[in-house]
């Protein structure tokens, strides 16, 4: 079965430092890949998505992600973290047997030190 | 414009009771999805609606779970004879149309606690 792995349960970074959140997916010839953010008391908000083309994808709030087929990875990055980025981040992949179903990782909680 | 709304935001119930969770999707969105987020877990797909019909109920964990959608809009997820393992956050999402290229917009969720 398809799966998404986010190996880091928690990550703590200092404000202004760079950030990379890891995501690996199990298989999919041409995967549809997503990153969502969930702030406390809020629903999930789409940060960015990859379907095809340029493997470096720009999203909202200064985030970007790079698709690496050889590593089955879709890591999320931000060059300089702000305190307001503290939240939980979910990576997701479109299910290969579905035109709408998303398979989510278990999430990475980001803490930002002042 | 208004986003996806869900009610109640929190629900505490006793084991064995029935609960109803409501989702109001974004107006005009034909596709609606329910997910479940258990503690420390990612989101688990439960059911998908296209209009009022539910072509995919594959994620419902047991026959105690059911959902309906009326008027192509509001959806209700019902859990009968709740069990403690049903405790989770239930998230609803909607998209303009079916398709992975369509952004799914999520509501804030209903946090269910079964005592």
Short mmCIF file of C-alpha atoms in Angstrom, two decimals:
data_model
loop_
_atom_site.label_atom_id
_atom_site.label_comp_id
_atom_site.label_asym_id
_atom_site.label_seq_id
_atom_site.Cartn_x
_atom_site.Cartn_y
_atom_site.Cartn_z
CA UNK A 1 0.00 0.00 0.00
CA UNK A 2 1.08 3.54 -0.60
CA UNK A 3 2.53 5.38 2.34
CA UNK A 4 4.08 8.69 3.25
CA UNK A 5 6.82 8.93 5.83
CA UNK A 6 7.73 12.01 7.77
CA UNK A 7 10.63 10.80 9.89
CA UNK A 8 10.77 13.78 12.23
CA UNK A 9 7.96 13.99 14.77
CA UNK A 10 9.25 17.27 16.22
CA UNK A 11 11.73 19.82 14.96
CA UNK A 12 12.90 22.89 16.83
CA UNK A 13 14.64 25.75 15.07
CA UNK A 14 15.59 29.25 16.08
CA UNK A 15 13.79 32.17 14.54
CA UNK A 16 15.66 33.29 11.45
CA UNK A 17 17.28 29.91 10.89
CA UNK A 18 16.67 27.78 7.84
CA UNK A 19 14.27 24.86 7.87
CA UNK A 20 13.98 21.56 6.06
CA UNK A 21 11.18 19.08 6.74
CA UNK A 22 11.58 15.65 5.26
CA UNK A 23 9.02 13.62 3.39
CA UNK A 24 9.36 10.27 1.60
CA UNK A 25 6.64 8.44 -0.29
CA UNK A 26 6.47 4.78 -1.10
CA UNK A 27 5.72 4.64 -4.80
CA UNK A 28 3.99 6.32 -7.66
CA UNK A 29 5.26 6.72 -11.18
CA UNK A 30 4.21 10.35 -11.37
CA UNK A 31 3.08 11.24 -7.90
CA UNK A 32 0.95 14.18 -7.01
CA UNK A 33 2.62 15.64 -3.92
CA UNK A 34 1.39 18.18 -1.38
CA UNK A 35 2.44 19.99 1.75
CA UNK A 36 -0.19 21.25 4.18
CA UNK A 37 0.19 23.26 7.37
CA UNK A 38 -2.10 23.04 10.39
CA UNK A 39 -2.00 25.81 12.94
CA UNK A 40 -3.66 25.30 16.33
CA UNK A 41 -7.44 25.42 16.03
CA UNK A 42 -7.22 25.82 12.27
CA UNK A 43 -7.92 23.55 9.38
CA UNK A 44 -5.18 22.37 7.08
CA UNK A 45 -3.95 24.96 4.60
CA UNK A 46 -2.25 24.01 1.36
CA UNK A 47 1.30 25.36 1.18
CA UNK A 48 2.27 23.98 -2.21
CA UNK A 49 1.80 21.09 -4.59
CA UNK A 50 3.70 19.28 -7.31
CA UNK A 51 2.17 17.55 -10.29
CA UNK A 52 4.78 17.74 -13.03
CA UNK A 53 7.40 19.95 -14.58
CA UNK A 54 9.96 21.93 -12.62
CA UNK A 55 10.95 19.87 -9.59
CA UNK A 56 11.40 22.93 -7.40
CA UNK A 57 8.01 24.24 -6.37
CA UNK A 58 7.31 27.58 -4.76
CA UNK A 59 4.48 27.95 -2.30
CA UNK A 60 2.90 30.45 0.00
CA UNK A 61 4.52 32.01 3.07
CA UNK A 62 8.00 31.71 1.56
CA UNK A 63 8.05 27.90 1.48
CA UNK A 64 9.45 25.77 -1.31
CA UNK A 65 9.78 22.05 -1.89
CA UNK A 66 11.90 19.93 -4.17
CA UNK A 67 10.77 16.69 -5.78
CA UNK A 68 13.55 14.13 -6.12
CA UNK A 69 12.34 11.06 -7.95
CA UNK A 70 15.54 9.10 -7.30
CA UNK A 71 15.08 9.51 -3.56
CA UNK A 72 11.26 9.37 -3.53
CA UNK A 73 11.39 12.56 -1.54
CA UNK A 74 9.57 15.86 -1.43
CA UNK A 75 11.26 17.92 1.27
CA UNK A 76 9.90 21.27 2.39
CA UNK A 77 12.27 24.17 2.94
CA UNK A 78 12.25 27.74 4.11
CA UNK A 79 15.37 29.92 4.23
CA UNK A 80 14.40 31.93 7.31
CA UNK A 81 11.79 30.78 9.80
CA UNK A 82 9.42 33.18 11.55
CA UNK A 83 7.79 32.55 14.92
CA UNK A 84 4.42 32.39 13.16
CA UNK A 85 5.60 29.30 11.26
CA UNK A 86 5.24 27.20 14.41
CA UNK A 87 2.62 24.62 13.45
CA UNK A 88 2.23 21.04 12.31
CA UNK A 89 3.19 20.21 8.76
CA UNK A 90 1.77 17.34 6.75
CA UNK A 91 3.08 15.85 3.56
CA UNK A 92 0.59 14.04 1.33
CA UNK A 93 0.57 12.07 -1.90
CA UNK A 94 -2.28 11.43 -4.26
CA UNK A 95 -3.35 7.80 -4.17
CA UNK A 96 -2.48 6.00 -7.40
CA UNK A 97 -5.84 4.19 -7.44
CA UNK A 98 -7.86 7.35 -6.99
CA UNK A 99 -8.41 10.69 -8.66
CA UNK A 100 -9.12 12.47 -5.37
CA UNK A 101 -7.84 10.52 -2.34
CA UNK A 102 -4.89 11.94 -0.41
CA UNK A 103 -2.59 9.80 1.70
CA UNK A 104 -1.02 11.78 4.52
CA UNK A 105 2.10 11.39 6.57
CA UNK A 106 1.88 11.53 10.34
CA UNK A 107 3.08 15.11 10.47
CA UNK A 108 6.03 17.07 11.83
CA UNK A 109 5.49 19.58 14.60
CA UNK A 110 7.67 22.65 14.20
CA UNK A 111 8.67 24.64 17.26
CA UNK A 112 10.37 28.00 16.82
CA UNK A 113 12.75 29.35 19.47
CA UNK A 114 12.78 33.13 19.88
CA UNK B 1 -15.41 34.27 1.23
CA UNK B 2 -16.43 31.77 3.86
CA UNK B 3 -14.36 28.66 4.23
CA UNK B 4 -15.36 25.18 5.28
CA UNK B 5 -17.08 25.18 8.64
CA UNK B 6 -17.68 22.30 11.02
CA UNK B 7 -19.77 21.89 14.11
CA UNK B 8 -19.49 21.26 16.92
CA UNK B 9 -15.86 22.19 17.41
CA UNK B 10 -15.65 19.85 20.38
CA UNK B 11 -17.82 16.95 21.42
CA UNK B 12 -17.56 14.82 24.53
CA UNK B 13 -19.78 11.77 24.67
CA UNK B 14 -20.15 8.58 26.59
CA UNK B 15 -19.31 5.22 25.14
CA UNK B 16 -22.31 3.74 23.39
CA UNK B 17 -23.95 7.04 22.49
CA UNK B 18 -24.53 8.21 18.92
CA UNK B 19 -22.96 11.43 17.63
CA UNK B 20 -23.51 13.60 14.57
CA UNK B 21 -20.82 15.81 13.11
CA UNK B 22 -21.70 18.51 10.63
CA UNK B 23 -19.77 19.98 7.72
CA UNK B 24 -20.66 23.06 5.67
CA UNK B 25 -18.48 23.11 2.57
CA UNK B 26 -17.54 26.13 0.53
CA UNK B 27 -20.49 27.21 -1.57
CA UNK B 28 -20.38 25.72 -5.04
CA UNK B 29 -17.94 22.96 -4.19
CA UNK B 30 -19.23 19.69 -5.58
CA UNK B 31 -16.72 17.37 -3.92
CA UNK B 32 -16.66 16.80 -0.18
CA UNK B 33 -14.37 14.59 1.91
CA UNK B 34 -14.22 13.38 5.48
CA UNK B 35 -10.93 12.51 7.16
CA UNK B 36 -10.04 11.33 10.63
CA UNK B 37 -6.96 12.44 12.52
CA UNK B 38 -6.09 10.27 15.47
CA UNK B 39 -3.55 11.36 18.06
CA UNK B 40 -0.05 11.28 16.59
CA UNK B 41 -1.33 10.03 13.27
CA UNK B 42 -1.76 11.56 9.88
CA UNK B 43 -5.12 12.07 8.30
CA UNK B 44 -7.04 8.97 7.34
CA UNK B 45 -9.52 9.17 4.46
CA UNK B 46 -13.05 8.15 5.40
CA UNK B 47 -15.49 9.00 2.61
CA UNK B 48 -15.90 11.09 -0.53
CA UNK B 49 -19.04 12.73 -1.87
CA UNK B 50 -19.65 13.97 -5.38
CA UNK B 51 -22.83 15.99 -5.15
CA UNK B 52 -25.15 14.02 -2.90
CA UNK B 53 -23.80 10.61 -3.74
CA UNK B 54 -20.95 8.83 -2.03
CA UNK B 55 -19.11 6.76 -4.64
CA UNK B 56 -16.30 5.98 -2.22
CA UNK B 57 -17.01 4.85 1.32
CA UNK B 58 -13.94 2.69 1.47
CA UNK B 59 -12.37 4.45 4.42
CA UNK B 60 -15.25 4.10 6.85
CA UNK B 61 -13.78 1.94 9.62
CA UNK B 62 -16.95 0.05 10.52
CA UNK B 63 -20.68 -0.09 9.87
CA UNK B 64 -21.16 2.16 12.89
CA UNK B 65 -19.99 5.01 10.69
CA UNK B 66 -22.27 6.56 8.09
CA UNK B 67 -22.49 9.85 6.26
CA UNK B 68 -24.91 11.69 4.09
CA UNK B 69 -24.94 14.88 2.08
CA UNK B 70 -28.07 16.79 1.23
CA UNK B 71 -28.72 19.45 -1.37
CA UNK B 72 -25.20 19.07 -2.65
CA UNK B 73 -24.06 21.04 0.34
CA UNK B 74 -24.15 20.15 4.04
CA UNK B 75 -22.83 16.78 5.12
CA UNK B 76 -23.35 14.87 8.34
CA UNK B 77 -21.08 12.14 9.63
CA UNK B 78 -22.82 9.88 12.13
CA UNK B 79 -21.11 7.51 14.49
CA UNK B 80 -23.40 5.04 16.22
CA UNK B 81 -22.62 3.31 19.51
CA UNK B 82 -19.39 5.24 19.91
CA UNK B 83 -16.30 3.49 21.21
CA UNK B 84 -13.25 4.96 22.88
CA UNK B 85 -11.16 4.28 19.80
CA UNK B 86 -13.41 6.66 17.89
CA UNK B 87 -11.83 9.56 19.78
CA UNK B 88 -10.11 11.70 17.19
CA UNK B 89 -10.37 14.92 15.24
CA UNK B 90 -12.75 14.60 12.31
CA UNK B 91 -11.90 16.90 9.43
CA UNK B 92 -14.03 17.82 6.48
CA UNK B 93 -12.71 19.19 3.21
CA UNK B 94 -14.27 20.36 -0.01
CA UNK B 95 -13.04 21.07 -3.50
CA UNK B 96 -14.61 22.72 -6.50
CA UNK B 97 -14.56 19.49 -8.44
CA UNK B 98 -13.16 16.00 -8.09
CA UNK B 99 -9.51 15.62 -8.97
CA UNK B 100 -6.13 15.79 -7.32
CA UNK B 101 -5.38 19.00 -9.16
CA UNK B 102 -8.26 20.59 -7.31
CA UNK B 103 -7.23 22.06 -3.98
CA UNK B 104 -8.97 20.49 -1.01
CA UNK B 105 -9.96 23.16 1.52
CA UNK B 106 -10.18 21.90 5.07
CA UNK B 107 -12.40 22.91 7.94
CA UNK B 108 -11.10 23.35 11.50
CA UNK B 109 -12.34 19.92 12.54
CA UNK B 110 -14.49 18.45 15.28
CA UNK B 111 -12.57 17.05 18.22
CA UNK B 112 -14.46 14.01 19.51
CA UNK B 113 -13.75 12.49 22.90
CA UNK B 114 -15.48 9.28 23.87
CA UNK B 115 -15.37 8.56 27.58
#
